[in-house]
Each structure stands twice: as C-alpha cells, then as structure tokens.
Short mmCIF file of N, CA and C in Angstrom, two decimals:
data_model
loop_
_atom_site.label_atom_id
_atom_site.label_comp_id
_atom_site.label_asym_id
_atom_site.label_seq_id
_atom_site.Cartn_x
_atom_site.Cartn_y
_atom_site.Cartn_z
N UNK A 1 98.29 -132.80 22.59
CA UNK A 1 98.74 -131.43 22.41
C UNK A 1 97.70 -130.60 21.68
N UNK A 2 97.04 -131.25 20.36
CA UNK A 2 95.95 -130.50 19.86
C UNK A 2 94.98 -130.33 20.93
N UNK A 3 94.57 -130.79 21.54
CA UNK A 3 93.38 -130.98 22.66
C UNK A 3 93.79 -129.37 23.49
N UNK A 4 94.73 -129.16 23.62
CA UNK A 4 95.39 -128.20 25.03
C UNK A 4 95.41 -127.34 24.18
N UNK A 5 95.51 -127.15 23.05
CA UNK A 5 95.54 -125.57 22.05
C UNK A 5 94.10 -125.48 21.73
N UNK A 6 92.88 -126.51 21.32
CA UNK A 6 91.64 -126.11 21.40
C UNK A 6 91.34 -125.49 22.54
N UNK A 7 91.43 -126.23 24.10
CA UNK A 7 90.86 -125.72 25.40
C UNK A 7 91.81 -124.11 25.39
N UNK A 8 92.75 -123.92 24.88
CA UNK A 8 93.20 -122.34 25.00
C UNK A 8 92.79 -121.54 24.48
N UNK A 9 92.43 -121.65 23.14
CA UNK A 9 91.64 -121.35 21.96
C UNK A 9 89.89 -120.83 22.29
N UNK A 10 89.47 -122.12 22.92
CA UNK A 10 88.32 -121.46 22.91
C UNK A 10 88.52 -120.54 24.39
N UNK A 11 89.33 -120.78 25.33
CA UNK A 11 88.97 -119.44 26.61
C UNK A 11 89.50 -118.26 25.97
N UNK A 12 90.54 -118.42 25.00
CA UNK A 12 90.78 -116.82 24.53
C UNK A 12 89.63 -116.53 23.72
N UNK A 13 88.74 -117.34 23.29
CA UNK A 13 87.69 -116.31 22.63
C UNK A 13 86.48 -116.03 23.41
N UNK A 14 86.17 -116.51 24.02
CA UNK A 14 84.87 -116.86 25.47
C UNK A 14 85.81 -115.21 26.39
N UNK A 15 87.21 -115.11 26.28
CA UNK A 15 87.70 -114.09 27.36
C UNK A 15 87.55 -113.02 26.14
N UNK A 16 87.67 -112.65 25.07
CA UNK A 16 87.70 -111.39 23.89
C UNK A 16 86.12 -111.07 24.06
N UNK A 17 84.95 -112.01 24.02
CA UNK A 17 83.72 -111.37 24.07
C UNK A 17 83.23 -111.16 25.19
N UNK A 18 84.08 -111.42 26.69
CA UNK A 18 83.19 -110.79 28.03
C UNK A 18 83.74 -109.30 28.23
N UNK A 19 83.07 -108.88 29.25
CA UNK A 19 82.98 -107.20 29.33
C UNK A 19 84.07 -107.19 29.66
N UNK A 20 84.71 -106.34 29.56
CA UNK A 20 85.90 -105.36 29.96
C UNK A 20 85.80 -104.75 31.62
N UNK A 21 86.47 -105.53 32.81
CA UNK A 21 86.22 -104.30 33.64
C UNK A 21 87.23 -103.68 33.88
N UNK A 22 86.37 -102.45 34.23
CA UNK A 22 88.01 -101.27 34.41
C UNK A 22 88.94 -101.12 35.58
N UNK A 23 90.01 -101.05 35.41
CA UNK A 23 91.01 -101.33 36.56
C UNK A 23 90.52 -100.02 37.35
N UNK A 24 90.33 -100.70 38.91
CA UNK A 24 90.26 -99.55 40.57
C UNK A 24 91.03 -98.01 39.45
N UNK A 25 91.79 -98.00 39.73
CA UNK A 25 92.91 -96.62 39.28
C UNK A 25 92.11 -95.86 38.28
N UNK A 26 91.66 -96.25 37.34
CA UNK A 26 90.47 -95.92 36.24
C UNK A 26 89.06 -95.50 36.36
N UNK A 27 88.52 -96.22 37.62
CA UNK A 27 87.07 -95.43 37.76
C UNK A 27 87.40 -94.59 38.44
N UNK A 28 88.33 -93.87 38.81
CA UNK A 28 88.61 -92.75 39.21
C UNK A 28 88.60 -91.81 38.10
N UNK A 29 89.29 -91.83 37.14
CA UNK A 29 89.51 -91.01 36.06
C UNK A 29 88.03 -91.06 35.17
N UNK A 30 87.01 -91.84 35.29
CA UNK A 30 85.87 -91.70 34.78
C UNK A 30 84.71 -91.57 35.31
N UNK A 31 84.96 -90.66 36.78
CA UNK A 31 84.14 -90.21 37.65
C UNK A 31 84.40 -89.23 37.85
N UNK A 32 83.09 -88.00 37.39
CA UNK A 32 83.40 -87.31 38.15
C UNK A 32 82.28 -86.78 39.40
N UNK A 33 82.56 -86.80 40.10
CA UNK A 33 81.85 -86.45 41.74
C UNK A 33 81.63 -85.01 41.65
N UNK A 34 80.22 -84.78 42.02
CA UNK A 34 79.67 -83.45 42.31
C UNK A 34 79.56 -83.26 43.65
N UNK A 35 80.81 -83.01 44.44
CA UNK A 35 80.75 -83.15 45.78
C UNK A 35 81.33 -84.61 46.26
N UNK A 36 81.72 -84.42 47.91
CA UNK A 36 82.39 -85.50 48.61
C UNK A 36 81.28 -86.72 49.15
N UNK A 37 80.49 -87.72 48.20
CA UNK A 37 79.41 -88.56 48.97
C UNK A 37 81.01 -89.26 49.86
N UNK A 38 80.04 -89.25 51.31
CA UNK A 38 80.59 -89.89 52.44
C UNK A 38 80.38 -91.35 52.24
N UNK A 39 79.11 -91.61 52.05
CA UNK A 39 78.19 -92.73 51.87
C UNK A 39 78.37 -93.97 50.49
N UNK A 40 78.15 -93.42 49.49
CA UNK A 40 78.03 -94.47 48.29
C UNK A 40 78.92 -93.93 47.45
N UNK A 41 79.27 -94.91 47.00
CA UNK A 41 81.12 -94.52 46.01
C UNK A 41 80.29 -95.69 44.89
N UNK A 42 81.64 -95.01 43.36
CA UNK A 42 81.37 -96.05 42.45
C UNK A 42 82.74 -97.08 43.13
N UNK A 43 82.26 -98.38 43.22
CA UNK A 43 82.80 -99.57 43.33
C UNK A 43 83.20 -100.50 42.29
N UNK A 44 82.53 -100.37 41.28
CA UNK A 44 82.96 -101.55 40.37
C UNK A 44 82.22 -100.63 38.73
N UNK A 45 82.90 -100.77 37.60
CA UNK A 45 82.73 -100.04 36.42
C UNK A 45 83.16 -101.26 35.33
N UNK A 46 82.06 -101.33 34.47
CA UNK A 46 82.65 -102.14 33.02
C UNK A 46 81.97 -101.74 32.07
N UNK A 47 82.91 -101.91 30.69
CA UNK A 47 82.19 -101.49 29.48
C UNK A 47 82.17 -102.14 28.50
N UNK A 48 81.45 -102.40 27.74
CA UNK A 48 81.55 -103.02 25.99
C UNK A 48 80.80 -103.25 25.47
N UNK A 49 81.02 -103.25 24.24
CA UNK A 49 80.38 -103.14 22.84
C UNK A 49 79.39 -104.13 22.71
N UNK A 50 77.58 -103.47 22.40
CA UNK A 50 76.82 -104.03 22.04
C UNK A 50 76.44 -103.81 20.77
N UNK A 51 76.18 -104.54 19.76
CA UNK A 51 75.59 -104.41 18.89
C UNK A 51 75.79 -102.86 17.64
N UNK A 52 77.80 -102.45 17.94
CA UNK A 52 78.22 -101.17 18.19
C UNK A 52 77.84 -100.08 18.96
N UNK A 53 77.28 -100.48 20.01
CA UNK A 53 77.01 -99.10 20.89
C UNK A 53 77.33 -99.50 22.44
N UNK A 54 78.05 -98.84 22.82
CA UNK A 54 78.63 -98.75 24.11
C UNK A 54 77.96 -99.25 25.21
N UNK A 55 77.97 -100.42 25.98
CA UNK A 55 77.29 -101.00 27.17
C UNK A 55 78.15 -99.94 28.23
N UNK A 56 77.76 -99.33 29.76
CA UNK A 56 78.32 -99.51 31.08
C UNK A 56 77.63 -100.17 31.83
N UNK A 57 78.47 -100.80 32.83
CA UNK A 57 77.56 -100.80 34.07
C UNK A 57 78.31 -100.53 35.01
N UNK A 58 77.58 -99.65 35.88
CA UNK A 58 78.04 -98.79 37.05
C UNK A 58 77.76 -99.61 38.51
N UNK A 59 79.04 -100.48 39.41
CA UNK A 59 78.69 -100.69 40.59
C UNK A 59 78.78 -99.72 41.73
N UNK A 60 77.36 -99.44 42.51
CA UNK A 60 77.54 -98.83 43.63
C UNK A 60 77.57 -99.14 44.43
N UNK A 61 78.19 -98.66 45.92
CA UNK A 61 77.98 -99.25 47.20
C UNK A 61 77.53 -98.40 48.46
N UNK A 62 76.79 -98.72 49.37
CA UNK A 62 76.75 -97.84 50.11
C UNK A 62 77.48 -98.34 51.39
N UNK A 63 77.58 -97.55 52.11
CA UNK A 63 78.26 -98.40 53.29
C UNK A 63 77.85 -97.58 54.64
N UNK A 64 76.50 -97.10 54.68
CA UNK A 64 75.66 -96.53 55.68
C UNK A 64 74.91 -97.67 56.15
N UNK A 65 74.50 -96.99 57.59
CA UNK A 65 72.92 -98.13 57.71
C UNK A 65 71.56 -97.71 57.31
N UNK A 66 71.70 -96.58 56.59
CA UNK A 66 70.47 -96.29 55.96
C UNK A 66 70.47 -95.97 54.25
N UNK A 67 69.19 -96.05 53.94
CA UNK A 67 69.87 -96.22 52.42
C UNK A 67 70.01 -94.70 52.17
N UNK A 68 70.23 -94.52 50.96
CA UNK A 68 70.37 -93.17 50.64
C UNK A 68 70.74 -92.89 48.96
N UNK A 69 70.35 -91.88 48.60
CA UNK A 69 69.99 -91.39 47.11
C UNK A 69 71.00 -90.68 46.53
N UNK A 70 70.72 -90.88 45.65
CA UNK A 70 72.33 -90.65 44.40
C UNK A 70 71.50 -90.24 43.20
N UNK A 71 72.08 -89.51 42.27
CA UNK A 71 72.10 -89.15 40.77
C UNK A 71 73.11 -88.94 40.04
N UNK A 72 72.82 -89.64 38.84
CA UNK A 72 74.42 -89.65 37.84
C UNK A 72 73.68 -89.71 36.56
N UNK A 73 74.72 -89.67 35.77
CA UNK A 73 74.16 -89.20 33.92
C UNK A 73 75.78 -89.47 33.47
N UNK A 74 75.42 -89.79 32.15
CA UNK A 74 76.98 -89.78 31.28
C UNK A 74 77.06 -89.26 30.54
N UNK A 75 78.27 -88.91 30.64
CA UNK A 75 78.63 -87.59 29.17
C UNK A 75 79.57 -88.59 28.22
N UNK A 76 78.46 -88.68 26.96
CA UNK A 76 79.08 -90.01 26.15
C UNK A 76 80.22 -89.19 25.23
N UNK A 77 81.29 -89.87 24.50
CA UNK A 77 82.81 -88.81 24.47
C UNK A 77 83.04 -89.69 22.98
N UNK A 78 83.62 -89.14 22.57
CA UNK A 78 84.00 -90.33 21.17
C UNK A 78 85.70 -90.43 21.80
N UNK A 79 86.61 -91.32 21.08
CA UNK A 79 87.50 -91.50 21.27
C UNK A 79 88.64 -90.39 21.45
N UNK A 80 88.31 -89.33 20.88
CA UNK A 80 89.41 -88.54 21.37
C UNK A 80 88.95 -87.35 22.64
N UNK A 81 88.18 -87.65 23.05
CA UNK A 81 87.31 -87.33 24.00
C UNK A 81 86.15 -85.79 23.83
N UNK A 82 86.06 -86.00 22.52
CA UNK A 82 85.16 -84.65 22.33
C UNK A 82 83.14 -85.47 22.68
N UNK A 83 82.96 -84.67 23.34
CA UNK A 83 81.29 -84.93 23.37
C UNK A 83 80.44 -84.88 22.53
N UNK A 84 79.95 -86.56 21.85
CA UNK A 84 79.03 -86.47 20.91
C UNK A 84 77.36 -86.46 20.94
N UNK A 85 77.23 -86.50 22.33
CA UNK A 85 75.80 -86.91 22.50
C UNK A 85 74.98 -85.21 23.90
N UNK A 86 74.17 -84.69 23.48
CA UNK A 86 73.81 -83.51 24.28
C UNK A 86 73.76 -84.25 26.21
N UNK A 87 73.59 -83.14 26.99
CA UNK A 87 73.70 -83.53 28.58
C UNK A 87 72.48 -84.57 28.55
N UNK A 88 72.45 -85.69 29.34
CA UNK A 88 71.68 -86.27 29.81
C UNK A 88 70.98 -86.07 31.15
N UNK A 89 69.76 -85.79 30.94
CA UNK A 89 69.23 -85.80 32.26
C UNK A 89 69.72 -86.59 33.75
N UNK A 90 69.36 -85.75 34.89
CA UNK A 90 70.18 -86.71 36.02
C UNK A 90 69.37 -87.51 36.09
N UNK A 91 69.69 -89.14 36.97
CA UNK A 91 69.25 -90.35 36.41
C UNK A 91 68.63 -90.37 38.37
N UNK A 92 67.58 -90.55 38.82
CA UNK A 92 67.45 -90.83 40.21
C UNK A 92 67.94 -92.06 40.53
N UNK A 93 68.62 -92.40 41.71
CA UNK A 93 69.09 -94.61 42.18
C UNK A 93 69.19 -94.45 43.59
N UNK A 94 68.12 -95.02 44.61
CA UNK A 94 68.26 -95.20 46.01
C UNK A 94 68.87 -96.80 46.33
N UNK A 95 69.95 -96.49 46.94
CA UNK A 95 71.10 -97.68 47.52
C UNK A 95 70.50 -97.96 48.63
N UNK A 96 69.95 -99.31 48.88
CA UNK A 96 69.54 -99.68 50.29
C UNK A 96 70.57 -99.72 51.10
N UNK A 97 70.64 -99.94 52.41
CA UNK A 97 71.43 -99.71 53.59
C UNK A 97 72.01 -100.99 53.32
N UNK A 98 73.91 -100.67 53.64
CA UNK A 98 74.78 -101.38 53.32
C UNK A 98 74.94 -102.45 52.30
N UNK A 99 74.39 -101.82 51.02
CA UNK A 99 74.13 -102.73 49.96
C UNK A 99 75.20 -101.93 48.75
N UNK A 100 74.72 -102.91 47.92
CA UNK A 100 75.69 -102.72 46.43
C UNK A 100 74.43 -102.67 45.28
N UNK A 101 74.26 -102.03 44.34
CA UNK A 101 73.43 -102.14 43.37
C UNK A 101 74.21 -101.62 41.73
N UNK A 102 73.97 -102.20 40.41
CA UNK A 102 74.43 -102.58 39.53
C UNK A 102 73.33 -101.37 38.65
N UNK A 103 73.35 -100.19 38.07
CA UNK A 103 73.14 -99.46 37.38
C UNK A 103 73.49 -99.87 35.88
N UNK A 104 72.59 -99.91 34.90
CA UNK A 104 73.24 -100.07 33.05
C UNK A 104 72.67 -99.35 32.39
N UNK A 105 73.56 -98.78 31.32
CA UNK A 105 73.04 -98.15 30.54
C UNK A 105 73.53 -98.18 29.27
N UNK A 106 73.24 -97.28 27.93
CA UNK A 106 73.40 -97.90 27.04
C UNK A 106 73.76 -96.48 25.88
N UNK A 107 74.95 -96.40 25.61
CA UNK A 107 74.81 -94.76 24.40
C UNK A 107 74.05 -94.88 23.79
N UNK A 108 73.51 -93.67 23.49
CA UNK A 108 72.38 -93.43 22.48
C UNK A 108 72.82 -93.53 20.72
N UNK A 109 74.14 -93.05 20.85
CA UNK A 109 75.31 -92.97 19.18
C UNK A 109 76.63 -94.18 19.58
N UNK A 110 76.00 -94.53 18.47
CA UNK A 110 77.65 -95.27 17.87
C UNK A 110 78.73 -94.82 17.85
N UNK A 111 78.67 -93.46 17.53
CA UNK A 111 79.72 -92.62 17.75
C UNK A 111 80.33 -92.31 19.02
N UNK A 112 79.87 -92.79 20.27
CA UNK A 112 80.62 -92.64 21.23
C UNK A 112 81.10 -93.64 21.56
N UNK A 113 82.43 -94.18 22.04
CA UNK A 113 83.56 -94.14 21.77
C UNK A 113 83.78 -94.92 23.55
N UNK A 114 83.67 -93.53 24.57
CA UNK A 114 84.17 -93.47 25.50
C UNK A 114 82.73 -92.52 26.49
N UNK A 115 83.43 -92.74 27.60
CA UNK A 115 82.19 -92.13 28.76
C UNK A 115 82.64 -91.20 29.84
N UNK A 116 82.41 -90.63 30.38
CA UNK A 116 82.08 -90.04 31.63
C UNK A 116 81.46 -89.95 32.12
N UNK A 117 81.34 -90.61 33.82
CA UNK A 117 79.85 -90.63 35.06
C UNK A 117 80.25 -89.40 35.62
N UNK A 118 78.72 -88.31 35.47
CA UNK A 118 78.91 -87.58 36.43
C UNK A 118 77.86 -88.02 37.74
N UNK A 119 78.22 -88.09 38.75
CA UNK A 119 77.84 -88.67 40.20
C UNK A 119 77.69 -87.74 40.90
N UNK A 120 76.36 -87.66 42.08
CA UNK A 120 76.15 -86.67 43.24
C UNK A 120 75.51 -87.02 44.11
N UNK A 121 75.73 -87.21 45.41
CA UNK A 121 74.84 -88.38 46.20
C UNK A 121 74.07 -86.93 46.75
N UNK A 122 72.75 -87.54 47.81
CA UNK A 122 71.94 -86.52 48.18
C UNK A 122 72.35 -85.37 49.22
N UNK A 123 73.44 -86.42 49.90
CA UNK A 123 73.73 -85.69 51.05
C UNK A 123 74.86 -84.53 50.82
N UNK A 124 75.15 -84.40 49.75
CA UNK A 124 75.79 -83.12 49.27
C UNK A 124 74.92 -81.73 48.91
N UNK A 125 73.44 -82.10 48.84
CA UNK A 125 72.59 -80.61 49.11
C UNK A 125 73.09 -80.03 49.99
N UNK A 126 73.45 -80.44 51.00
CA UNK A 126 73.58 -79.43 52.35
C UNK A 126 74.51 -78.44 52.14
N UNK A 127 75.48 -79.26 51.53
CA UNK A 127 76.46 -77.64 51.30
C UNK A 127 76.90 -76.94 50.25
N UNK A 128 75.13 -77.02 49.43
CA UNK A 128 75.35 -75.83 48.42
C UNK A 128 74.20 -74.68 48.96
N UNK A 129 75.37 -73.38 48.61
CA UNK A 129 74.82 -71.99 49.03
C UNK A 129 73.11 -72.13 48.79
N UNK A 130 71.96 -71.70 49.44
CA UNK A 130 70.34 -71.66 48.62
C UNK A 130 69.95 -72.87 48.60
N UNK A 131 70.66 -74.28 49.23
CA UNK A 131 70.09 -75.29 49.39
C UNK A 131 68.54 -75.41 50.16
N UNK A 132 67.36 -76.43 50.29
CA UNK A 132 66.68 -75.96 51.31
C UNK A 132 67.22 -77.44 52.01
N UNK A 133 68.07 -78.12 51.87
CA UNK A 133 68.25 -79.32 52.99
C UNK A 133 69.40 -78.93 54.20
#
C-alpha cells in the first residue's frame, strides 16, 4: 500500500511541474486574429512559470499546400488583465506547407501574470483599404 501512495505521489508532482496546456475553448479567448487567416490557425497553446516569468508556446498549423507567413506579438497582462509590458514588435514565422510549427516565448516582467496573441497571417493584406498585395 505504501508503494501505491509513493508511485501517486511522485506523478502528482512530475504532473504540478509540467506545462499547463490550455483547453481548445481557451485559445480562443487568447487570440486575437487580425483578420480571417483561411490557412494557419493557432492549434495548440501552453503556459508556465519559468524561473517567475511566464513561458508560452504557441502551436501553429497550416493546412495549405504552400507554406505561408504569419505575424503575432503578445500583449503581456498581469492578472487582472491590465497591460504591464509596452506593444511588442510583430514577430515574422513562415509555416511550411501542411505543417505544424511550435513558436516560444518568454515575458519580459514578472509582473505579467497572463497573455494575449495578437495573430495576422499574410494573406489578410489583400483586404486592407491601400494594401499593395
């Protein structure tokens, strides 16, 4: 019986220090899309605590036969969701054709808390007014 409460013991602590991923329903609410990408969606999202500062990693997917280009940045949030860290530059990431690729990044403050991806794939130039694509 001691034996079966160690082996539980140690997966509940081996399961408290792996990442957190966020439930489907949720990377919705921590995306926001600059425009409708047809092409590459966030697929898979997890977060946690390094060294007190906020790990993500962002899964993408594309599901074209050609690859195609995306930009995203996070707006790092403290817990009650006020923004502690200034805009981050957009981040360039080309998705090869029908592939998945794993984006990480890392808050700059301890003080943030919480995140927001803002996301815009390329093929959404086209339908802004003064575009040249």
């Amino acid at each position: 019986m001691k034996f079966k409460s160690l082996i539980l013991a140690t997966v509940l602590l081996f399961a408290a220090a792996a990442p957190v991923p966020l439930l489907a329903q949720t990377i919705t609410s921590k995306v926001e899309n600059q425009g409708d990408s047809r092409y590459v969606k966030v697929t898979g999202l997890m977060a946690k605590e390094r060294n007190g500062f906020l790990a993500v990693q962002i899964e993408l997917t594309n599901t074209d036969s050609s690859p195609r280009r995306v930009f995203w940045r996070i707006k790092w949030l403290d817990d009650t969701g006020f923004q502690v860290w200034d805009d981050e530059p957009w981040k360039p990431a080309l998705i090869q054709a029908s592939a998945r690729q794993n984006l990480q990044t890392m808050a700059p403050t301890p003080k943030a808390k919480d995140f927001l991806i803002q996301f815009n794939a390329e093929e959404n130039w086209s339908n802004i007014p003064g575009s040249s694509n």
